[in-house]
Amino acid sequence: MKPWIGVTAHIDKGESQDIYPNHPLLYIERHYIEALQSHNMQPILLPPILDRNEIKRYLGKLDGLLLSGGGVLPLKEPSSTLPGLKGTGGERYNNELTLLQEALPLKIPILGVCRGEQMINDVCGGTLKNINGLIEHHQEKQNIPGDIPTHEIKLETSSQLGNILGNKTVQVNSFHRQCIDRLGDGLKVSALSVEDNIIEAIEGEQHPWLIGLQFHPERLWKNDSIWSNLFNNMYEATKLYSHNKK
């Protein structure tokens, strides 16, 4: 049996500022789905759920979680007040907040990508800040495709992520306007941007498989097999979780 991985999605109400006015949507980029399927995992798109009992029932059937990116609004000026994750979509924020609050104590394997990393940090009591780095961290502004890396990160060699990837430095892509400021409780930094020391990856100190990435490995693995190491390791973690929960 392939492990079942719950995947969070962006939620909009079909309002005038949404991508398809008058048509409420639940959507996600297909790269996440393809990455999981290509590494022997079965993705399940999670609907918005706020009822804790319903979330517990979903989690009881899942072997892992992928918290996807997206949904974070651009800031017009570097000094603008951050809208916060909740300010970029209250329904999605509340859904992911409740989901993580219930999932973290279960020790279910969790991968957070971009916004997903920031949600993990938020639920653990951390904060965000505007990026004021030495390089551009949103490559769409430069019309660079997402499967092309744009900068280098340095891995903590003793970290779980460092052990999975087996490298001291790796090249990554970048699609974010905010980054972690204060690290949440029970988390540790596993990678920093070489150029400006922005936090690029985090992981749980006491959690068996809790990894947050500020970049998008689901866009990189086809051209760089090192990112298949990550998804293959996630597969092994979810298989173990599935076996142990029976």
CSV table of C-alpha atoms in Angstrom, one decimal:
chain,number,residue,atom,x,y,z
A,1,MET,CA,0.0,0.0,0.0
A,2,LYS,CA,1.3,3.5,-0.9
A,3,PRO,CA,1.3,5.9,2.0
A,4,TRP,CA,-1.6,8.4,2.0
A,5,ILE,CA,-0.4,12.0,2.1
A,6,GLY,CA,-2.8,14.8,3.0
A,7,VAL,CA,-2.0,18.0,1.0
A,8,THR,CA,-3.2,21.4,1.9
A,9,ALA,CA,-4.5,23.7,-0.8
A,10,HIS,CA,-5.2,27.4,-1.4
A,11,ILE,CA,-8.8,28.4,-0.7
A,12,ASP,CA,-10.6,31.4,-2.2
A,13,LYS,CA,-14.2,32.4,-2.1
A,14,GLY,CA,-14.5,33.6,-5.7
A,15,GLU,CA,-14.4,37.3,-4.7
A,16,SER,CA,-13.4,40.1,-7.1
A,17,GLN,CA,-9.7,39.9,-6.2
A,18,ASP,CA,-9.6,36.1,-6.6
A,19,ILE,CA,-8.3,34.4,-9.7
A,20,TYR,CA,-11.8,33.3,-10.9
A,21,PRO,CA,-14.4,35.8,-9.5
A,22,ASN,CA,-17.8,34.2,-8.6
A,23,HIS,CA,-16.3,30.7,-8.7
A,24,PRO,CA,-15.1,29.6,-5.2
A,25,LEU,CA,-12.0,27.4,-5.7
A,26,LEU,CA,-9.8,24.9,-3.8
A,27,TYR,CA,-6.6,24.6,-5.8
A,28,ILE,CA,-2.9,23.7,-5.8
A,29,GLU,CA,0.0,23.6,-8.3
A,30,ARG,CA,0.3,20.1,-9.8
A,31,HIS,CA,4.0,20.0,-9.0
A,32,TYR,CA,3.3,18.9,-5.4
A,33,ILE,CA,1.0,16.1,-6.6
A,34,GLU,CA,3.5,14.9,-9.3
A,35,ALA,CA,6.4,14.9,-6.8
A,36,LEU,CA,4.5,12.7,-4.3
A,37,GLN,CA,3.2,10.3,-7.0
A,38,SER,CA,6.6,9.9,-8.6
A,39,HIS,CA,8.0,8.9,-5.2
A,40,ASN,CA,5.5,6.2,-4.5
A,41,MET,CA,3.1,8.2,-2.3
A,42,GLN,CA,-0.6,8.8,-2.8
A,43,PRO,CA,-1.7,12.5,-2.4
A,44,ILE,CA,-5.0,13.4,-1.0
A,45,LEU,CA,-6.2,17.0,-1.4
A,46,LEU,CA,-7.5,18.2,1.9
A,47,PRO,CA,-10.7,20.2,1.9
A,48,PRO,CA,-11.1,23.1,4.4
A,49,ILE,CA,-12.1,21.7,7.8
A,50,LEU,CA,-12.3,23.5,11.0
A,51,ASP,CA,-14.1,20.9,13.2
A,52,ARG,CA,-11.4,19.3,15.3
A,53,ASN,CA,-13.1,15.9,15.4
A,54,GLU,CA,-13.3,15.8,11.6
A,55,ILE,CA,-9.6,16.7,11.4
A,56,LYS,CA,-8.8,13.9,13.8
A,57,ARG,CA,-10.7,11.5,11.6
A,58,TYR,CA,-8.8,12.6,8.5
A,59,LEU,CA,-5.5,12.4,10.3
A,60,GLY,CA,-6.4,8.9,11.5
A,61,LYS,CA,-6.4,7.8,7.8
A,62,LEU,CA,-3.3,9.6,6.7
A,63,ASP,CA,0.4,8.6,6.8
A,64,GLY,CA,1.9,12.1,6.2
A,65,LEU,CA,1.2,15.7,5.5
A,66,LEU,CA,2.5,18.2,2.9
A,67,LEU,CA,1.7,21.8,3.7
A,68,SER,CA,1.9,23.6,0.4
A,69,GLY,CA,3.0,27.1,-0.5
A,70,GLY,CA,1.1,30.0,-2.1
A,71,GLY,CA,-1.5,32.5,-0.9
A,72,VAL,CA,0.9,35.0,0.6
A,73,LEU,CA,0.2,38.5,-0.8
A,74,PRO,CA,3.0,40.8,-2.1
A,75,LEU,CA,4.1,43.8,-0.1
A,76,LYS,CA,4.1,47.1,-2.0
A,77,GLU,CA,6.9,48.6,0.0
A,78,PRO,CA,9.7,47.0,2.1
A,79,SER,CA,8.4,49.0,5.1
A,80,SER,CA,4.8,47.8,4.7
A,81,THR,CA,3.2,46.1,7.7
A,82,LEU,CA,3.1,42.4,7.2
A,83,PRO,CA,-0.4,41.1,6.7
A,84,GLY,CA,0.6,37.9,8.5
A,85,LEU,CA,-0.4,34.4,7.3
A,86,LYS,CA,-3.9,34.9,8.6
A,87,GLY,CA,-4.2,38.2,6.7
A,88,THR,CA,-3.5,36.4,3.4
A,89,GLY,CA,-6.6,34.1,3.8
A,90,GLY,CA,-8.3,33.6,7.1
A,91,GLU,CA,-10.1,30.4,6.2
A,92,ARG,CA,-6.9,28.7,5.0
A,93,TYR,CA,-4.9,30.0,8.0
A,94,ASN,CA,-7.5,28.7,10.5
A,95,ASN,CA,-7.7,25.3,8.7
A,96,GLU,CA,-3.9,24.8,8.7
A,97,LEU,CA,-3.6,26.1,12.2
A,98,THR,CA,-6.1,23.5,13.5
A,99,LEU,CA,-4.6,20.8,11.3
A,100,LEU,CA,-1.1,21.3,12.7
A,101,GLN,CA,-2.3,21.6,16.3
A,102,GLU,CA,-3.8,18.2,16.0
A,103,ALA,CA,-1.1,16.6,13.8
A,104,LEU,CA,2.1,17.7,15.6
A,105,PRO,CA,1.4,15.6,18.8
A,106,LEU,CA,0.8,12.5,16.6
A,107,LYS,CA,4.3,12.7,15.3
A,108,ILE,CA,3.0,12.1,11.8
A,109,PRO,CA,5.6,13.0,9.1
A,110,ILE,CA,5.1,16.6,7.9
A,111,LEU,CA,6.8,18.5,5.1
A,112,GLY,CA,6.1,22.3,4.9
A,113,VAL,CA,7.0,24.1,1.7
A,114,CYS,CA,7.4,27.9,1.6
A,115,ARG,CA,4.2,29.1,3.3
A,116,GLY,CA,4.0,25.6,4.8
A,117,GLU,CA,7.3,26.2,6.6
A,118,GLN,CA,6.0,29.5,7.8
A,119,MET,CA,2.8,27.9,9.1
A,120,ILE,CA,4.9,25.3,11.1
A,121,ASN,CA,6.9,28.1,12.6
A,122,ASP,CA,3.8,30.2,13.3
A,123,VAL,CA,2.0,27.3,15.1
A,124,CYS,CA,5.1,26.8,17.2
A,125,GLY,CA,5.1,30.4,18.3
A,126,GLY,CA,7.5,31.9,15.8
A,127,THR,CA,7.2,35.1,13.7
A,128,LEU,CA,7.9,36.4,10.2
A,129,LYS,CA,9.6,39.5,8.9
A,130,ASN,CA,10.0,41.4,5.6
A,131,ILE,CA,13.0,40.2,3.5
A,132,ASN,CA,15.8,42.8,3.4
A,133,GLY,CA,18.5,40.5,2.0
A,134,LEU,CA,21.3,41.0,-0.4
A,135,ILE,CA,19.7,39.0,-3.2
A,136,GLU,CA,16.2,38.8,-4.8
A,137,HIS,CA,14.3,36.0,-3.2
A,138,HIS,CA,11.3,36.0,-5.6
A,139,GLN,CA,12.6,34.8,-8.9
A,140,GLU,CA,9.3,35.4,-10.7
A,141,LYS,CA,10.2,39.1,-10.6
A,142,GLN,CA,13.2,38.2,-12.8
A,143,ASN,CA,11.2,35.9,-15.1
A,144,ILE,CA,13.2,32.9,-14.0
A,145,PRO,CA,11.3,29.5,-14.2
A,146,GLY,CA,10.8,27.7,-11.0
A,147,ASP,CA,12.8,24.6,-12.0
A,148,ILE,CA,16.0,26.7,-12.2
A,149,PRO,CA,17.9,27.3,-8.9
A,150,THR,CA,18.8,30.9,-8.2
A,151,HIS,CA,20.9,30.8,-5.0
A,152,GLU,CA,22.8,28.6,-2.6
A,153,ILE,CA,22.0,27.5,0.9
A,154,LYS,CA,24.4,26.0,3.5
A,155,LEU,CA,23.1,23.0,5.5
A,156,GLU,CA,23.8,22.2,9.1
A,157,THR,CA,25.7,19.0,8.6
A,158,SER,CA,24.4,17.5,11.9
A,159,SER,CA,20.8,18.2,10.9
A,160,GLN,CA,18.3,15.7,9.6
A,161,LEU,CA,18.0,17.5,6.3
A,162,GLY,CA,21.8,17.6,6.0
A,163,ASN,CA,21.9,13.8,6.5
A,164,ILE,CA,19.2,13.2,4.0
A,165,LEU,CA,20.8,15.3,1.3
A,166,GLY,CA,24.4,14.4,2.1
A,167,ASN,CA,25.7,17.8,1.0
A,168,LYS,CA,27.1,20.9,2.8
A,169,THR,CA,25.6,23.3,0.3
A,170,VAL,CA,22.9,23.0,-2.4
A,171,GLN,CA,21.3,25.2,-5.0
A,172,VAL,CA,17.6,26.1,-4.5
A,173,ASN,CA,14.9,28.2,-6.1
A,174,SER,CA,13.1,31.1,-4.4
A,175,PHE,CA,9.5,32.4,-4.3
A,176,HIS,CA,9.0,34.3,-1.1
A,177,ARG,CA,8.7,37.9,0.2
A,178,GLN,CA,8.8,37.1,3.9
A,179,CYS,CA,11.0,34.9,6.0
A,180,ILE,CA,11.3,33.6,9.5
A,181,ASP,CA,12.3,36.1,12.1
A,182,ARG,CA,11.9,34.4,15.5
A,183,LEU,CA,12.1,30.6,15.4
A,184,GLY,CA,9.3,28.7,17.0
A,185,ASP,CA,9.6,26.5,20.1
A,186,GLY,CA,10.8,23.0,19.5
A,187,LEU,CA,12.3,23.9,16.1
A,188,LYS,CA,15.9,24.3,14.9
A,189,VAL,CA,17.5,25.8,11.8
A,190,SER,CA,18.8,23.3,9.3
A,191,ALA,CA,19.8,25.6,6.5
A,192,LEU,CA,20.6,29.3,5.8
A,193,SER,CA,21.0,31.3,2.6
A,194,VAL,CA,24.7,31.6,1.8
A,195,GLU,CA,24.4,35.2,0.6
A,196,ASP,CA,22.3,36.8,3.4
A,197,ASN,CA,21.8,34.2,6.2
A,198,ILE,CA,18.0,34.0,5.7
A,199,ILE,CA,16.5,30.9,7.3
A,200,GLU,CA,15.9,28.5,4.4
A,201,ALA,CA,15.0,25.2,6.3
A,202,ILE,CA,13.8,24.2,9.8
A,203,GLU,CA,13.1,20.9,11.5
A,204,GLY,CA,11.6,19.6,14.7
A,205,GLU,CA,14.0,19.0,17.6
A,206,GLN,CA,11.9,16.2,19.1
A,207,HIS,CA,9.7,15.2,16.1
A,208,PRO,CA,10.8,12.2,14.1
A,209,TRP,CA,10.1,13.8,10.7
A,210,LEU,CA,9.1,17.5,10.7
A,211,ILE,CA,10.8,19.5,7.9
A,212,GLY,CA,10.1,23.0,6.7
A,213,LEU,CA,11.6,24.4,3.5
A,214,GLN,CA,11.5,28.1,2.3
A,215,PHE,CA,12.1,26.9,-1.2
A,216,HIS,CA,10.2,24.5,-3.6
A,217,PRO,CA,11.8,21.0,-4.0
A,218,GLU,CA,8.7,19.8,-5.9
A,219,ARG,CA,10.0,22.1,-8.7
A,220,LEU,CA,13.6,20.9,-8.5
A,221,TRP,CA,13.7,17.1,-8.3
A,222,LYS,CA,13.3,16.4,-12.0
A,223,ASN,CA,16.6,18.2,-12.8
A,224,ASP,CA,18.5,17.5,-9.6
A,225,SER,CA,18.2,14.0,-8.1
A,226,ILE,CA,19.3,15.2,-4.7
A,227,TRP,CA,15.8,16.4,-4.1
A,228,SER,CA,14.5,12.8,-4.8
A,229,ASN,CA,16.5,11.9,-1.7
A,230,LEU,CA,14.2,14.1,0.3
A,231,PHE,CA,11.0,12.7,-1.1
A,232,ASN,CA,12.3,9.1,-0.9
A,233,ASN,CA,13.2,9.8,2.8
A,234,MET,CA,9.7,11.1,3.3
A,235,TYR,CA,8.3,8.0,1.8
A,236,GLU,CA,10.3,5.8,4.2
A,237,ALA,CA,9.1,7.9,7.2
A,238,THR,CA,5.5,7.7,6.1
A,239,LYS,CA,5.7,3.9,5.6
A,240,LEU,CA,7.2,3.6,9.1
A,241,TYR,CA,4.5,5.8,10.6
A,242,SER,CA,1.8,3.7,8.8
A,243,HIS,CA,3.3,0.5,10.1
A,244,ASN,CA,3.6,1.8,13.7
A,245,LYS,CA,0.1,3.2,14.0
A,246,LYS,CA,-1.6,-0.1,13.2
